[in-house]
Amino acid sequence: MSRIIRRLTVAAAAAATAVLFTAVPAAAHVEVESDDAQALAENAELAFTAESESATAGIAQIRVVLPKGIAPSDVTYGKGPEGWKFTATDDGYLVKGAALKVGADAEYSVVVRQLPDAKELAFKTLQTYGDGKVDRWIELDESGDDDGHGHGEGNPAPVLKLKAAAPGATPVGPSPSASASTSATPTAEESSTSPTPQAADTEKDEDDGGLSAGAWIAIAVVLVVAVAVVFVRRRGGARQ
């Protein structure tokens, strides 16, 4: 009995070790930093790092919803992964391109015409992988301006804390599209307009008129049952 218990203990320990080594690190997150992190700073460069959480696919797209006080027209692209493109949206921007290597972090920067007069700025982010999986970095802490969309729907949004404005600093004037900049929470469906590779393959199969995998499995089951029935009947007849 003691030998059996020892074997079960060793097996349980091995299984626990495997889980620990294959689990995705819980500390992964999206960060934003800036040497110009000061209220009303002009032409402020913000650097973002989106850490990979997938062991099977690389990051292919980053979507950001800008905080109040920053309009999409006030943001220009700095630098990022080779071949990636920057596109303004109604409430923020997209940075996307060919999927990075599995496990590689996505690093890029943008330049903001002028930072708003605030203590901190939250940049809600959707991080999409080449296989269609989406990480949602959209939650705000209790001190943030949550607007009812953040808690319980994802991970903490990257936040940039700002120093007080310099003496004499003033707003340069509202952007014509400032009203389009909100703190709305993006959804996974909005993160990309192109279908995932799996969806594209499914549509191709349907267009070609081919049978689905489920249909082939059903046919195989019917054939196996039919063969079994014939075999049983033959054996019964032989015994008689």
PDB file of C-alpha atoms in Angstrom, residues 59-197:
ATOM      1  CA  ILE A  59       1.072  39.580 -31.558  1.00  0.00           C
ATOM      2  CA  ALA A  60      -0.372  40.993 -34.803  1.00  0.00           C
ATOM      3  CA  GLN A  61      -2.357  44.067 -33.758  1.00  0.00           C
ATOM      4  CA  ILE A  62      -2.687  46.645 -30.990  1.00  0.00           C
ATOM      5  CA  ARG A  63      -5.827  48.757 -30.695  1.00  0.00           C
ATOM      6  CA  VAL A  64      -5.921  51.702 -28.275  1.00  0.00           C
ATOM      7  CA  VAL A  65      -8.817  53.844 -27.098  1.00  0.00           C
ATOM      8  CA  LEU A  66      -7.478  57.284 -26.242  1.00  0.00           C
ATOM      9  CA  PRO A  67      -8.325  58.934 -22.905  1.00  0.00           C
ATOM     10  CA  LYS A  68     -10.395  62.090 -22.663  1.00  0.00           C
ATOM     11  CA  GLY A  69      -8.488  65.122 -23.800  1.00  0.00           C
ATOM     12  CA  ILE A  70      -6.584  63.416 -26.641  1.00  0.00           C
ATOM     13  CA  ALA A  71      -8.176  63.249 -30.080  1.00  0.00           C
ATOM     14  CA  PRO A  72      -7.107  60.699 -32.714  1.00  0.00           C
ATOM     15  CA  SER A  73      -6.034  63.569 -34.992  1.00  0.00           C
ATOM     16  CA  ASP A  74      -3.613  64.708 -32.267  1.00  0.00           C
ATOM     17  CA  VAL A  75      -1.631  61.440 -32.432  1.00  0.00           C
ATOM     18  CA  THR A  76       1.065  60.527 -34.950  1.00  0.00           C
ATOM     19  CA  TYR A  77       3.074  57.332 -35.273  1.00  0.00           C
ATOM     20  CA  GLY A  78       6.612  57.229 -33.973  1.00  0.00           C
ATOM     21  CA  LYS A  79       8.223  53.833 -34.525  1.00  0.00           C
ATOM     22  CA  GLY A  80       7.272  50.196 -34.082  1.00  0.00           C
ATOM     23  CA  PRO A  81       7.770  46.646 -35.374  1.00  0.00           C
ATOM     24  CA  GLU A  82       9.082  46.435 -38.926  1.00  0.00           C
ATOM     25  CA  GLY A  83       6.306  46.602 -41.491  1.00  0.00           C
ATOM     26  CA  TRP A  84       3.581  47.569 -39.005  1.00  0.00           C
ATOM     27  CA  LYS A  85       1.206  50.393 -39.978  1.00  0.00           C
ATOM     28  CA  PHE A  86      -0.577  53.056 -37.940  1.00  0.00           C
ATOM     29  CA  THR A  87      -4.247  53.908 -38.576  1.00  0.00           C
ATOM     30  CA  ALA A  88      -6.422  56.415 -36.714  1.00  0.00           C
ATOM     31  CA  THR A  89      -9.888  55.252 -35.605  1.00  0.00           C
ATOM     32  CA  ASP A  90     -12.941  57.126 -34.323  1.00  0.00           C
ATOM     33  CA  ASP A  91     -11.806  56.810 -30.700  1.00  0.00           C
ATOM     34  CA  GLY A  92      -8.098  56.026 -30.927  1.00  0.00           C
ATOM     35  CA  TYR A  93      -5.793  54.151 -33.265  1.00  0.00           C
ATOM     36  CA  LEU A  94      -4.609  50.774 -34.580  1.00  0.00           C
ATOM     37  CA  VAL A  95      -1.028  49.591 -34.958  1.00  0.00           C
ATOM     38  CA  LYS A  96      -0.778  46.295 -36.832  1.00  0.00           C
ATOM     39  CA  GLY A  97       1.153  44.184 -39.287  1.00  0.00           C
ATOM     40  CA  ALA A  98       2.590  40.709 -39.749  1.00  0.00           C
ATOM     41  CA  ALA A  99       2.451  38.654 -36.553  1.00  0.00           C
ATOM     42  CA  LEU A 100       5.591  38.845 -34.422  1.00  0.00           C
ATOM     43  CA  LYS A 101       7.500  35.747 -33.345  1.00  0.00           C
ATOM     44  CA  VAL A 102       5.801  33.700 -30.652  1.00  0.00           C
ATOM     45  CA  GLY A 103       6.683  35.145 -27.253  1.00  0.00           C
ATOM     46  CA  ALA A 104       7.974  38.464 -28.637  1.00  0.00           C
ATOM     47  CA  ASP A 105       6.675  41.694 -27.072  1.00  0.00           C
ATOM     48  CA  ALA A 106       5.232  44.453 -29.273  1.00  0.00           C
ATOM     49  CA  GLU A 107       7.015  47.789 -28.745  1.00  0.00           C
ATOM     50  CA  TYR A 108       5.999  51.016 -30.453  1.00  0.00           C
ATOM     51  CA  SER A 109       5.723  54.753 -29.839  1.00  0.00           C
ATOM     52  CA  VAL A 110       3.389  57.611 -30.723  1.00  0.00           C
ATOM     53  CA  VAL A 111       3.670  61.393 -30.483  1.00  0.00           C
ATOM     54  CA  VAL A 112       0.807  63.386 -28.930  1.00  0.00           C
ATOM     55  CA  ARG A 113       0.279  67.010 -30.000  1.00  0.00           C
ATOM     56  CA  GLN A 114      -0.418  68.022 -26.395  1.00  0.00           C
ATOM     57  CA  LEU A 115      -1.184  66.049 -23.253  1.00  0.00           C
ATOM     58  CA  PRO A 116      -4.335  67.129 -21.386  1.00  0.00           C
ATOM     59  CA  ASP A 117      -4.320  68.841 -18.007  1.00  0.00           C
ATOM     60  CA  ALA A 118      -4.794  65.687 -15.929  1.00  0.00           C
ATOM     61  CA  LYS A 119      -3.083  63.671 -13.200  1.00  0.00           C
ATOM     62  CA  GLU A 120      -3.052  60.400 -15.128  1.00  0.00           C
ATOM     63  CA  LEU A 121      -4.101  58.960 -18.476  1.00  0.00           C
ATOM     64  CA  ALA A 122      -5.430  55.441 -19.097  1.00  0.00           C
ATOM     65  CA  PHE A 123      -4.996  53.892 -22.551  1.00  0.00           C
ATOM     66  CA  LYS A 124      -7.450  51.000 -22.860  1.00  0.00           C
ATOM     67  CA  THR A 125      -5.861  48.419 -25.137  1.00  0.00           C
ATOM     68  CA  LEU A 126      -6.863  45.341 -27.140  1.00  0.00           C
ATOM     69  CA  GLN A 127      -3.965  43.068 -28.029  1.00  0.00           C
ATOM     70  CA  THR A 128      -4.724  40.637 -30.877  1.00  0.00           C
ATOM     71  CA  TYR A 129      -2.655  37.592 -31.854  1.00  0.00           C
ATOM     72  CA  GLY A 130      -2.216  35.950 -35.240  1.00  0.00           C
ATOM     73  CA  ASP A 131      -4.648  33.180 -34.285  1.00  0.00           C
ATOM     74  CA  GLY A 132      -7.411  35.661 -33.430  1.00  0.00           C
ATOM     75  CA  LYS A 133      -7.044  35.486 -29.630  1.00  0.00           C
ATOM     76  CA  VAL A 134      -7.554  38.864 -27.909  1.00  0.00           C
ATOM     77  CA  ASP A 135      -6.128  40.110 -24.597  1.00  0.00           C
ATOM     78  CA  ARG A 136      -8.197  42.953 -23.134  1.00  0.00           C
ATOM     79  CA  TRP A 137      -6.202  45.503 -21.096  1.00  0.00           C
ATOM     80  CA  ILE A 138      -9.131  47.773 -20.228  1.00  0.00           C
ATOM     81  CA  GLU A 139      -9.792  47.766 -16.484  1.00  0.00           C
ATOM     82  CA  LEU A 140      -9.336  50.948 -14.466  1.00  0.00           C
ATOM     83  CA  ASP A 141      -8.630  51.125 -10.750  1.00  0.00           C
ATOM     84  CA  GLU A 142     -11.013  52.699  -8.264  1.00  0.00           C
ATOM     85  CA  SER A 143      -9.472  56.137  -8.774  1.00  0.00           C
ATOM     86  CA  GLY A 144      -9.915  56.041 -12.552  1.00  0.00           C
ATOM     87  CA  ASP A 145     -12.741  57.452 -14.626  1.00  0.00           C
ATOM     88  CA  ASP A 146     -14.220  54.036 -15.394  1.00  0.00           C
ATOM     89  CA  ASP A 147     -17.528  55.086 -17.065  1.00  0.00           C
ATOM     90  CA  GLY A 148     -18.985  51.682 -16.134  1.00  0.00           C
ATOM     91  CA  HIS A 149     -17.181  49.617 -18.765  1.00  0.00           C
ATOM     92  CA  GLY A 150     -13.978  48.461 -17.166  1.00  0.00           C
ATOM     93  CA  HIS A 151     -14.267  46.231 -14.107  1.00  0.00           C
ATOM     94  CA  GLY A 152     -14.567  42.495 -14.575  1.00  0.00           C
ATOM     95  CA  GLU A 153     -14.042  42.583 -18.344  1.00  0.00           C
ATOM     96  CA  GLY A 154     -10.263  42.313 -18.691  1.00  0.00           C
ATOM     97  CA  ASN A 155      -6.845  43.199 -17.300  1.00  0.00           C
ATOM     98  CA  PRO A 156      -5.552  46.540 -15.976  1.00  0.00           C
ATOM     99  CA  ALA A 157      -5.230  49.235 -18.632  1.00  0.00           C
ATOM    100  CA  PRO A 158      -1.828  50.914 -19.003  1.00  0.00           C
ATOM    101  CA  VAL A 159      -1.766  54.215 -17.117  1.00  0.00           C
ATOM    102  CA  LEU A 160       0.597  57.168 -17.553  1.00  0.00           C
ATOM    103  CA  LYS A 161       0.928  59.397 -14.481  1.00  0.00           C
ATOM    104  CA  LEU A 162       1.543  63.078 -15.234  1.00  0.00           C
ATOM    105  CA  LYS A 163       3.409  65.763 -13.341  1.00  0.00           C
ATOM    106  CA  ALA A 164       1.687  69.084 -12.804  1.00  0.00           C
ATOM    107  CA  ALA A 165       1.754  71.479 -15.731  1.00  0.00           C
ATOM    108  CA  ALA A 166       4.708  73.822 -16.026  1.00  0.00           C
ATOM    109  CA  PRO A 167       4.123  77.432 -14.937  1.00  0.00           C
ATOM    110  CA  GLY A 168       2.513  79.393 -17.749  1.00  0.00           C
ATOM    111  CA  ALA A 169       1.612  76.315 -19.795  1.00  0.00           C
ATOM    112  CA  THR A 170      -1.691  76.672 -21.629  1.00  0.00           C
ATOM    113  CA  PRO A 171      -3.785  74.482 -23.943  1.00  0.00           C
ATOM    114  CA  VAL A 172      -2.890  74.922 -27.613  1.00  0.00           C
ATOM    115  CA  GLY A 173      -6.562  74.748 -28.571  1.00  0.00           C
ATOM    116  CA  PRO A 174      -9.052  71.923 -29.056  1.00  0.00           C
ATOM    117  CA  SER A 175      -8.681  69.586 -31.981  1.00  0.00           C
ATOM    118  CA  PRO A 176     -11.587  69.565 -34.475  1.00  0.00           C
ATOM    119  CA  SER A 177     -12.149  65.871 -33.704  1.00  0.00           C
ATOM    120  CA  ALA A 178     -11.716  66.125 -29.950  1.00  0.00           C
ATOM    121  CA  SER A 179     -15.329  65.109 -29.400  1.00  0.00           C
ATOM    122  CA  ALA A 180     -14.576  61.735 -30.995  1.00  0.00           C
ATOM    123  CA  SER A 181     -12.074  60.878 -28.270  1.00  0.00           C
ATOM    124  CA  THR A 182     -13.832  59.007 -25.480  1.00  0.00           C
ATOM    125  CA  SER A 183     -12.975  56.464 -22.822  1.00  0.00           C
ATOM    126  CA  ALA A 184     -15.286  53.839 -24.286  1.00  0.00           C
ATOM    127  CA  THR A 185     -14.314  50.220 -23.824  1.00  0.00           C
ATOM    128  CA  PRO A 186     -13.384  48.381 -27.027  1.00  0.00           C
ATOM    129  CA  THR A 187     -14.867  44.969 -27.689  1.00  0.00           C
ATOM    130  CA  ALA A 188     -13.149  41.943 -29.157  1.00  0.00           C
ATOM    131  CA  GLU A 189     -15.405  42.132 -32.201  1.00  0.00           C
ATOM    132  CA  GLU A 190     -14.198  45.656 -32.940  1.00  0.00           C
ATOM    133  CA  SER A 191     -10.507  44.778 -32.672  1.00  0.00           C
ATOM    134  CA  SER A 192     -10.207  43.700 -36.300  1.00  0.00           C
ATOM    135  CA  THR A 193     -12.356  43.744 -39.417  1.00  0.00           C
ATOM    136  CA  SER A 194     -10.573  40.823 -41.055  1.00  0.00           C
ATOM    137  CA  PRO A 195     -11.623  37.249 -40.244  1.00  0.00           C
ATOM    138  CA  THR A 196      -9.368  34.957 -38.261  1.00  0.00           C
ATOM    139  CA  PRO A 197      -7.469  32.230 -40.168  1.00  0.00           C
TER     140      PRO A 197
END
